[in-house]
mmCIF file of C-alpha atoms in Angstrom:
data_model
loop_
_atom_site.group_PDB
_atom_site.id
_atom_site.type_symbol
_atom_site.label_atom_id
_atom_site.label_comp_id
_atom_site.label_asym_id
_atom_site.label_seq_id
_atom_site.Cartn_x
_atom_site.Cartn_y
_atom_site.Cartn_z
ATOM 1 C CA UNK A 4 17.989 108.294 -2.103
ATOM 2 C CA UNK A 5 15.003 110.307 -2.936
ATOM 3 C CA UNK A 6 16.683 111.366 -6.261
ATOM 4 C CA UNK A 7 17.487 107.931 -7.101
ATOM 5 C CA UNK A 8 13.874 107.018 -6.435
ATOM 6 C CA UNK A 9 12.421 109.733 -9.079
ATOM 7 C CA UNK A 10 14.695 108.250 -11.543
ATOM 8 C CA UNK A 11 13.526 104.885 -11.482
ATOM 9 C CA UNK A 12 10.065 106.121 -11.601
ATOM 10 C CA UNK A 13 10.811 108.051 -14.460
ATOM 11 C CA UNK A 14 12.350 105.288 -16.478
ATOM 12 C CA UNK A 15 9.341 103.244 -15.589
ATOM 13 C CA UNK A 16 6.719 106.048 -16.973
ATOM 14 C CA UNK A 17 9.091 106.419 -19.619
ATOM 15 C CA UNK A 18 8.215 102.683 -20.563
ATOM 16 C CA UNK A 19 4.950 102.744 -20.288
ATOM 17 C CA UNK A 20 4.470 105.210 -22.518
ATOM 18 C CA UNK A 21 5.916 103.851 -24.951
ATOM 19 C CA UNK A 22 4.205 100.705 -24.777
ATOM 20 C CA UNK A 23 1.088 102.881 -24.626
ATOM 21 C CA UNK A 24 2.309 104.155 -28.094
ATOM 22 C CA UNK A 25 3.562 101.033 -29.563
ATOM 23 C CA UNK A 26 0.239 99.470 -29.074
ATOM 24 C CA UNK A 27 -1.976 102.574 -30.466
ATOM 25 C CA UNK A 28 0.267 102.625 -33.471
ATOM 26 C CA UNK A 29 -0.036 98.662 -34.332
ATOM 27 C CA UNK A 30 -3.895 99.147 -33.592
ATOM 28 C CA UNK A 31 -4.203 102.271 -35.966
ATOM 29 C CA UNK A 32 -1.959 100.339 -38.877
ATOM 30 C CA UNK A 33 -3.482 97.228 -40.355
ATOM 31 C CA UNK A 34 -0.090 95.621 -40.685
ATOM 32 C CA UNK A 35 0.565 91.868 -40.807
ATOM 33 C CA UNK A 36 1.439 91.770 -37.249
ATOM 34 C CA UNK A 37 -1.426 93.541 -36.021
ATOM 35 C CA UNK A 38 -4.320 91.001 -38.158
ATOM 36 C CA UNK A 39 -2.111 88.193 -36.791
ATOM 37 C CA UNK A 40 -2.280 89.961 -33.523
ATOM 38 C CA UNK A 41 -6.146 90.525 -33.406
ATOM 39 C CA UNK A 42 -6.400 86.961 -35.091
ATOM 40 C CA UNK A 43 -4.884 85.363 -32.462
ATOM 41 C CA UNK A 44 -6.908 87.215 -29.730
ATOM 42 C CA UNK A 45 -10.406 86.712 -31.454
ATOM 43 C CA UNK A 46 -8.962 82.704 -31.275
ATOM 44 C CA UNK A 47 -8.299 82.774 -27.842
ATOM 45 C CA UNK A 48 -11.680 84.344 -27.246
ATOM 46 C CA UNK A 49 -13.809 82.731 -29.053
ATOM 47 C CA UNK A 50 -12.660 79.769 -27.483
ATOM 48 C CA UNK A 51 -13.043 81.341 -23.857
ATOM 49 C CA UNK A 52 -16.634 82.414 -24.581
ATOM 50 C CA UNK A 53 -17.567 79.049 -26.667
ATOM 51 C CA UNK A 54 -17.350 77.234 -23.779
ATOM 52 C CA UNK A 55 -18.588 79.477 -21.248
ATOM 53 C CA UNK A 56 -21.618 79.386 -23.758
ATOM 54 C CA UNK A 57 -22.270 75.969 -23.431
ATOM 55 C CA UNK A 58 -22.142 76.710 -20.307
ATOM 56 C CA UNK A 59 -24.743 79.037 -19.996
ATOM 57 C CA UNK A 60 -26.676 77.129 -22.203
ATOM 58 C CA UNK A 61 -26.696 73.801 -19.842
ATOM 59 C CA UNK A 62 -28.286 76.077 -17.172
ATOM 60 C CA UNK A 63 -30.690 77.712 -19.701
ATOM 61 C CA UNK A 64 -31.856 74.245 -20.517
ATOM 62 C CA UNK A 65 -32.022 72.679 -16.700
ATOM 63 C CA UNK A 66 -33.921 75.657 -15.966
ATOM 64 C CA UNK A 67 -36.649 75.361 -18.673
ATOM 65 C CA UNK A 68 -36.471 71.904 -17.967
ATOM 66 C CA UNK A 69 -37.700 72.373 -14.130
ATOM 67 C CA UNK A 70 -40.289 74.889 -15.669
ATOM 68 C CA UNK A 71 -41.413 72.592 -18.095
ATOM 69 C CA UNK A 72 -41.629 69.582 -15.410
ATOM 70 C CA UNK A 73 -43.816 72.017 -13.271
ATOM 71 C CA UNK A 74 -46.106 73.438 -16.141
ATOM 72 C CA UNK A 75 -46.621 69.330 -17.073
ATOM 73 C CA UNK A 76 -47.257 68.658 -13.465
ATOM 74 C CA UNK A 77 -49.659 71.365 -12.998
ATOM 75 C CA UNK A 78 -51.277 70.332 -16.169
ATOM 76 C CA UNK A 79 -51.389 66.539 -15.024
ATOM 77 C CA UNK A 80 -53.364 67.988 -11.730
ATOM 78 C CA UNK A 81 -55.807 69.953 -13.951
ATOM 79 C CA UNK A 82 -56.334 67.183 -15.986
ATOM 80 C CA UNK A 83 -57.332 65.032 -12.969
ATOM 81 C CA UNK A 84 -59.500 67.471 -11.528
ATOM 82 C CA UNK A 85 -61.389 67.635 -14.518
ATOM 83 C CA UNK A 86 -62.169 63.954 -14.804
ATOM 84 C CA UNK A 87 -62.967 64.135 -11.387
ATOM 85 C CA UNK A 88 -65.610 66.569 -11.510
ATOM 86 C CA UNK A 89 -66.982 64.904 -14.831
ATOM 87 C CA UNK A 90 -67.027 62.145 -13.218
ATOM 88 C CA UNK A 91 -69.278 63.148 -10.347
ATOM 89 C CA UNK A 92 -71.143 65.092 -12.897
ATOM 90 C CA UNK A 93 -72.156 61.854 -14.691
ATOM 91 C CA UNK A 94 -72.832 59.931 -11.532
ATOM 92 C CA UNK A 95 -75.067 63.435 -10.077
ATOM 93 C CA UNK A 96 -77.050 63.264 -13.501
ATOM 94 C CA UNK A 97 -77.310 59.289 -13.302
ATOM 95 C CA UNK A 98 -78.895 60.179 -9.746
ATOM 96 C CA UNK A 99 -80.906 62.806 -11.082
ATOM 97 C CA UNK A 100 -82.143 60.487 -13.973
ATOM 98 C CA UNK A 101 -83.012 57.734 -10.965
ATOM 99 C CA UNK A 102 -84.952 60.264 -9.136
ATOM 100 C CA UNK A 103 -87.565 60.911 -11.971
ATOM 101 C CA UNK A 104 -88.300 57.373 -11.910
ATOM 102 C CA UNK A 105 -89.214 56.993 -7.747
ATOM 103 C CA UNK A 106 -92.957 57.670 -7.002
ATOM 104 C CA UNK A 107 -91.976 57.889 -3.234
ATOM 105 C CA UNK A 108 -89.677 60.410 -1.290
ATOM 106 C CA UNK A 109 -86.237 59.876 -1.425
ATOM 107 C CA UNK A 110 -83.127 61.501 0.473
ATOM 108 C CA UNK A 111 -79.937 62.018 -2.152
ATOM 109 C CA UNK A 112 -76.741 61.683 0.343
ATOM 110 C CA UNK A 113 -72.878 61.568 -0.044
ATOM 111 C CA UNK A 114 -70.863 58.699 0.905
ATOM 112 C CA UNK A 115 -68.148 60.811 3.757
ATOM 113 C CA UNK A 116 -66.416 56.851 4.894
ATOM 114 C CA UNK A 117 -66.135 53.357 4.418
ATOM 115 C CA UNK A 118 -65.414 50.046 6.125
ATOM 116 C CA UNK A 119 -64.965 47.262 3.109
ATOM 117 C CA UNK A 120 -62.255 45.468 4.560
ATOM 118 C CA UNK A 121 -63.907 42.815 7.517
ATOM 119 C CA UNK A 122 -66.685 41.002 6.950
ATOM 120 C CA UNK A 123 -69.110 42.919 8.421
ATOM 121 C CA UNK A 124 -68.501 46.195 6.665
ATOM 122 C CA UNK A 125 -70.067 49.794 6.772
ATOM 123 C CA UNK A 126 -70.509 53.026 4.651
ATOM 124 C CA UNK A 127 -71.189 56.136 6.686
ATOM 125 C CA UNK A 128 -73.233 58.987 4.956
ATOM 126 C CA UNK A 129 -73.631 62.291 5.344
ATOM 127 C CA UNK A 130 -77.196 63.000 6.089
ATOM 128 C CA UNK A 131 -79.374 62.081 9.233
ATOM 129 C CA UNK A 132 -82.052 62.129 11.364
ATOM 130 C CA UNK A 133 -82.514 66.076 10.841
ATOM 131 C CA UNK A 134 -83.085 64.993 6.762
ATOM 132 C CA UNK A 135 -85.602 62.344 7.855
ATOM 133 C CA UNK A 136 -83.664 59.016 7.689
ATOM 134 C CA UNK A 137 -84.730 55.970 9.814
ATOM 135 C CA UNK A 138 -83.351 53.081 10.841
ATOM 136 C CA UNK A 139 -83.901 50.186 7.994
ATOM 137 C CA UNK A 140 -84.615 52.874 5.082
ATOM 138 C CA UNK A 141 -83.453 51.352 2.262
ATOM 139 C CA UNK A 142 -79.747 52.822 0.122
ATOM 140 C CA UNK A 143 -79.498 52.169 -3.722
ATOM 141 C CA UNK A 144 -78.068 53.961 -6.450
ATOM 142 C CA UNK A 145 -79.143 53.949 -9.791
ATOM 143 C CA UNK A 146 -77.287 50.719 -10.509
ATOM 144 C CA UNK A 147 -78.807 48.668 -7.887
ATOM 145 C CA UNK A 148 -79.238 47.984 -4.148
ATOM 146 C CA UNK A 149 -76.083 49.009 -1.357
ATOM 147 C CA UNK A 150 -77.742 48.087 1.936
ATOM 148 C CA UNK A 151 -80.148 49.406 4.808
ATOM 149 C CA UNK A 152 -80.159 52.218 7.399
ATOM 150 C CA UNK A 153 -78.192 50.611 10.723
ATOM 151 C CA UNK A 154 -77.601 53.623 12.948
ATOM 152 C CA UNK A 155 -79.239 57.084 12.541
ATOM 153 C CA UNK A 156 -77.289 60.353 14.537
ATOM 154 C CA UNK A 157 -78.683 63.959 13.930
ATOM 155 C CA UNK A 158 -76.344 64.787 10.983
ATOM 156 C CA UNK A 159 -75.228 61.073 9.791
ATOM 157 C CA UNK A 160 -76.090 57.803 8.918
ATOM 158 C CA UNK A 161 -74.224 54.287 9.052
ATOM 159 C CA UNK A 162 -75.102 51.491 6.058
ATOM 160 C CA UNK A 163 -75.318 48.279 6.691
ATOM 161 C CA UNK A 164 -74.224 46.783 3.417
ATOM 162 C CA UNK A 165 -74.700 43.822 1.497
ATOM 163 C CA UNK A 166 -71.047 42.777 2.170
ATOM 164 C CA UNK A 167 -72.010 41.773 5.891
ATOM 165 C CA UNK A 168 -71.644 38.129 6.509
ATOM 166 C CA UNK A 169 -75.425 38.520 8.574
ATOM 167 C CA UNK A 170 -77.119 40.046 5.945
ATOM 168 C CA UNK A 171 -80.138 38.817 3.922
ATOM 169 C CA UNK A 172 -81.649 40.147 0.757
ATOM 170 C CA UNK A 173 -85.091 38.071 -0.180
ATOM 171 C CA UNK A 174 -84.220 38.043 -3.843
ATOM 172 C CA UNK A 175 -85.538 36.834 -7.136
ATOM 173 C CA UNK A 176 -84.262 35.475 -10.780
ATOM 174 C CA UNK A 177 -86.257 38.005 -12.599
ATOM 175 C CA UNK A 178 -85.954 35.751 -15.916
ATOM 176 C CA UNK A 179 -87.643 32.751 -14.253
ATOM 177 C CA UNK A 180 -89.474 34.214 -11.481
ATOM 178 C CA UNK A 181 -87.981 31.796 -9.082
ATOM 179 C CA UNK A 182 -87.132 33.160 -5.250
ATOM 180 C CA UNK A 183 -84.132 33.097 -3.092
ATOM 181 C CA UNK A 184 -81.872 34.438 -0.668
ATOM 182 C CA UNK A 185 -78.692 36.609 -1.344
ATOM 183 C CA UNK A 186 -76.039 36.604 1.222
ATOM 184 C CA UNK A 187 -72.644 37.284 1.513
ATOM 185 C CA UNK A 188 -70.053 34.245 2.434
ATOM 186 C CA UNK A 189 -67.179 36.796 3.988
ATOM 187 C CA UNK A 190 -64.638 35.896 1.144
ATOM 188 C CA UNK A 191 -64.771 37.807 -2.624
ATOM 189 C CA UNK A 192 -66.571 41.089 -2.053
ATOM 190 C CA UNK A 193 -67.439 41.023 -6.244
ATOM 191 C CA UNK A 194 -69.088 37.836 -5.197
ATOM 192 C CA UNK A 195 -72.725 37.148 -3.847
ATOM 193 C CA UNK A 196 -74.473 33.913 -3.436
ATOM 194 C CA UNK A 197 -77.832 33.303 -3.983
ATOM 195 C CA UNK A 198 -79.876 30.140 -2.494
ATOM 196 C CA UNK A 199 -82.785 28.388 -1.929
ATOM 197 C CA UNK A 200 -83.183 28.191 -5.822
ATOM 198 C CA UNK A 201 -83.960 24.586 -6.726
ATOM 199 C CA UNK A 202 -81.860 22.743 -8.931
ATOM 200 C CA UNK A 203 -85.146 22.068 -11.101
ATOM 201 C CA UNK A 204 -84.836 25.603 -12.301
ATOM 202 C CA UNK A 205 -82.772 26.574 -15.537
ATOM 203 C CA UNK A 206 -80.901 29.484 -14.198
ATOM 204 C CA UNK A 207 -77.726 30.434 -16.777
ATOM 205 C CA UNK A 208 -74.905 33.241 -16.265
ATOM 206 C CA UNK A 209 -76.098 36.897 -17.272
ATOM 207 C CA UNK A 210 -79.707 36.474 -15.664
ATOM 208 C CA UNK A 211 -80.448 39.707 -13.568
ATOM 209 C CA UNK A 212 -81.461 39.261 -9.973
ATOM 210 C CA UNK A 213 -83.516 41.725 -8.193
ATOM 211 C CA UNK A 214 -85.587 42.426 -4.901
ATOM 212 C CA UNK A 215 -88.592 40.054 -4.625
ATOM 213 C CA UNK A 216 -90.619 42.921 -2.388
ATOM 214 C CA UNK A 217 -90.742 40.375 0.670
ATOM 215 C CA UNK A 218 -88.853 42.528 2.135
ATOM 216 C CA UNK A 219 -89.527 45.206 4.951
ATOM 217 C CA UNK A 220 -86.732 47.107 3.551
ATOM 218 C CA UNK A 221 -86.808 46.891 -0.159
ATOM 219 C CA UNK A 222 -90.029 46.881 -2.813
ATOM 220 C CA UNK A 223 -89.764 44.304 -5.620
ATOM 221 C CA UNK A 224 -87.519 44.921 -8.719
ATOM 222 C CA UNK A 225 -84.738 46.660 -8.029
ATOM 223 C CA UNK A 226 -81.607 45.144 -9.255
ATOM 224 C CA UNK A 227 -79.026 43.197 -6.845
ATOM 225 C CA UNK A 228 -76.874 41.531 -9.516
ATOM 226 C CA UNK A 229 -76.178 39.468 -12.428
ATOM 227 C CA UNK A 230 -75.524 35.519 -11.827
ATOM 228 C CA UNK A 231 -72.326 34.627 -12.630
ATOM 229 C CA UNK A 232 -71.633 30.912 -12.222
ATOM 230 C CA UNK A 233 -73.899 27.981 -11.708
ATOM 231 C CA UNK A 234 -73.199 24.612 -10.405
ATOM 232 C CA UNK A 235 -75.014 21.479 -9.093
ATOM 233 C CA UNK A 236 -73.199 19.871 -6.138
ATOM 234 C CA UNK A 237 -73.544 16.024 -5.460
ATOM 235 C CA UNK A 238 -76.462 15.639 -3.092
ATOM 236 C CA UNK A 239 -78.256 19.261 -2.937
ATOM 237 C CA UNK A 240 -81.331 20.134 -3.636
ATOM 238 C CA UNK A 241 -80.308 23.350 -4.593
ATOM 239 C CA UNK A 242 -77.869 25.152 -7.025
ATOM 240 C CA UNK A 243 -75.352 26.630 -6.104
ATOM 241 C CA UNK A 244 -75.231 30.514 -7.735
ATOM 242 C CA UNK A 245 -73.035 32.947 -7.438
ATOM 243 C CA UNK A 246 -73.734 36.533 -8.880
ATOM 244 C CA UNK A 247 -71.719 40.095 -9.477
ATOM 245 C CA UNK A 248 -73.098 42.956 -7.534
ATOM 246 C CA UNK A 249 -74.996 45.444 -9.751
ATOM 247 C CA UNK A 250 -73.158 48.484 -7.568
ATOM 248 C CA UNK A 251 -69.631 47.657 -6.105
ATOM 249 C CA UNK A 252 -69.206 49.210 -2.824
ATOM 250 C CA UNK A 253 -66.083 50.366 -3.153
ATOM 251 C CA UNK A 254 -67.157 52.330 -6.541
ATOM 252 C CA UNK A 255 -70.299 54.340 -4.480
ATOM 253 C CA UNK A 256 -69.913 57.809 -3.385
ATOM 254 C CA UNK A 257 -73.371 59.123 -3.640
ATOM 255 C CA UNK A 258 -76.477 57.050 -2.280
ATOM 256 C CA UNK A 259 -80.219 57.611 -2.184
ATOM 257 C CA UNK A 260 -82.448 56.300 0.666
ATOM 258 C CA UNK A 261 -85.844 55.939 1.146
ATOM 259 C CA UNK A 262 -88.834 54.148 3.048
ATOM 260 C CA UNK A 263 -90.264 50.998 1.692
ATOM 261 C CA UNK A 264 -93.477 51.459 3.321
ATOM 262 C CA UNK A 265 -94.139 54.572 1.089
ATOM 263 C CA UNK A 266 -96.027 54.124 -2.802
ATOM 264 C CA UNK A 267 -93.426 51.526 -4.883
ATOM 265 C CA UNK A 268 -95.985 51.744 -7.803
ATOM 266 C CA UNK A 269 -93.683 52.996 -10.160
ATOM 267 C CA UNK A 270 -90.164 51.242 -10.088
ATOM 268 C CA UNK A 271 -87.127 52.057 -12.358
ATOM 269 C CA UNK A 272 -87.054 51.703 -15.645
ATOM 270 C CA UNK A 273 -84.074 49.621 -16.208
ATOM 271 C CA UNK A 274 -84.792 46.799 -14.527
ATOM 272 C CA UNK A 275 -88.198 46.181 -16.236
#
């Protein structure tokens, strides 16, 4: 058995050696049969490798997709950061530019909350008693007036604003001269109504109403808002006006406050 054994073993080394042979001498001759050979094989490979390229090539391309989606999202954030802090930049200098025009002390704060959706609504600001705020100081910005001091704690303040359905702002139709009250009906809060002006006077939209100074709070001439509509109502004595807040609450993120009862000599410049 074991002899029988080496035999076949033998015969099969036998074989493979001469396919060994066979296939170094059809490599080493450039014979028909060998180019059609090699042409066949480079056909069969190509193939193979032609699609496993595409292959590759899909996840090349998902990959540098995903980068590029994260490289444009990172770019998008960068982009909104920046407007962001140009943004506060312009509104810092626009404070800055308000302060050189107030004679009398003034306390720059941040707006840190707000409560502009009832109709008695709040901003809460981030400076306090320590920083010298009272009750019924006075909070503007540069475009016009936002409220009065309500509540004073060490560190913080609370606004009353104009959108408070119990407010009152003595105000005036700087064009005319002619004095009224601005309150706030609970409804539109781009929407202020001014009365008590008689429907003798020629008030027309785009007229700028500001503070009339008979106000503990506020000295005269700073800017409330611009009259919108105007109507006479069947049996009144008095029009009925509606204006557009100079400074939308829900815009304001910086604030300045001061005292009325301080020197109001010099008032800003664009409402002159």
């Amino acid at each position: 058995m074991t002899s029988a054994f080496w035999m076949r073993l033998r015969d099969w080394g036998t074989l493979l050696v001469c396919l060994a042979a066979s296939t170094i001498f059809m490599v080493a001759r450039n014979e028909p049969l060998t180019v059609g050979l090699r042409a066949l094989a480079l056909d069969a490979t190509s193939w193979v490798e032609a699609r496993f390229s595409g292959v590759t090539y899909f996840i090349r391309a998902g990959r540098e997709n995903e980068r590029l989606t994260q490289l444009n999202i990172d770019l998008a954030n960068e982009l909104a950061r920046s407007r962001g802090a140009l943004d506060e930049n312009e509104r810092l200098r626009a404070l800055l530019g308000m302060a050189d025009t107030l004679a009398m002390q003034h306390v720059t704060a941040r707006v840190v909350a707000k409560d502009i959706t009832r109709q008695q609504n709040f901003i809460t600001i981030d400076k306090g008693a320590r920083d010298g705020l009272a009750v019924d100081m006075a909070v503007l910005t540069p475009e016009g007036i936002i409220g009065r001091v309500h509540t004073v704690s060490e560190r913080y303040a609370q606004v009353m604003t104009y959108l408070h359905t119990s407010y009152r702002i003595p105000a005036r139709v700087q064009a005319i001269g002619s004095d009224g009250i601005i309150s706030w009906s609970g409804q539109r809060r781009d929407r202020l109504a001014l009365d008590y002006i008689p429907i003798t006077e020629t008030v027309t939209p785009g007229m700028k109403v500001v503070t009339n100074g008979y106000s503990q709070v506020f000295p005269a001439g700073f800017v409330i808002g611009e009259v919108d509509t105007v109507r006479v109502q069947p049996g009144q004595n008095d029009l009925d006006i509606e204006l557009i807040p100079a400074s939308p609450i829900a815009w304001v993120q910086y604030v300045f406050v001061f005292s009325a009862q301080q020197d109001t000599t010099r008032v800003l410049a664009s409402t002159n």
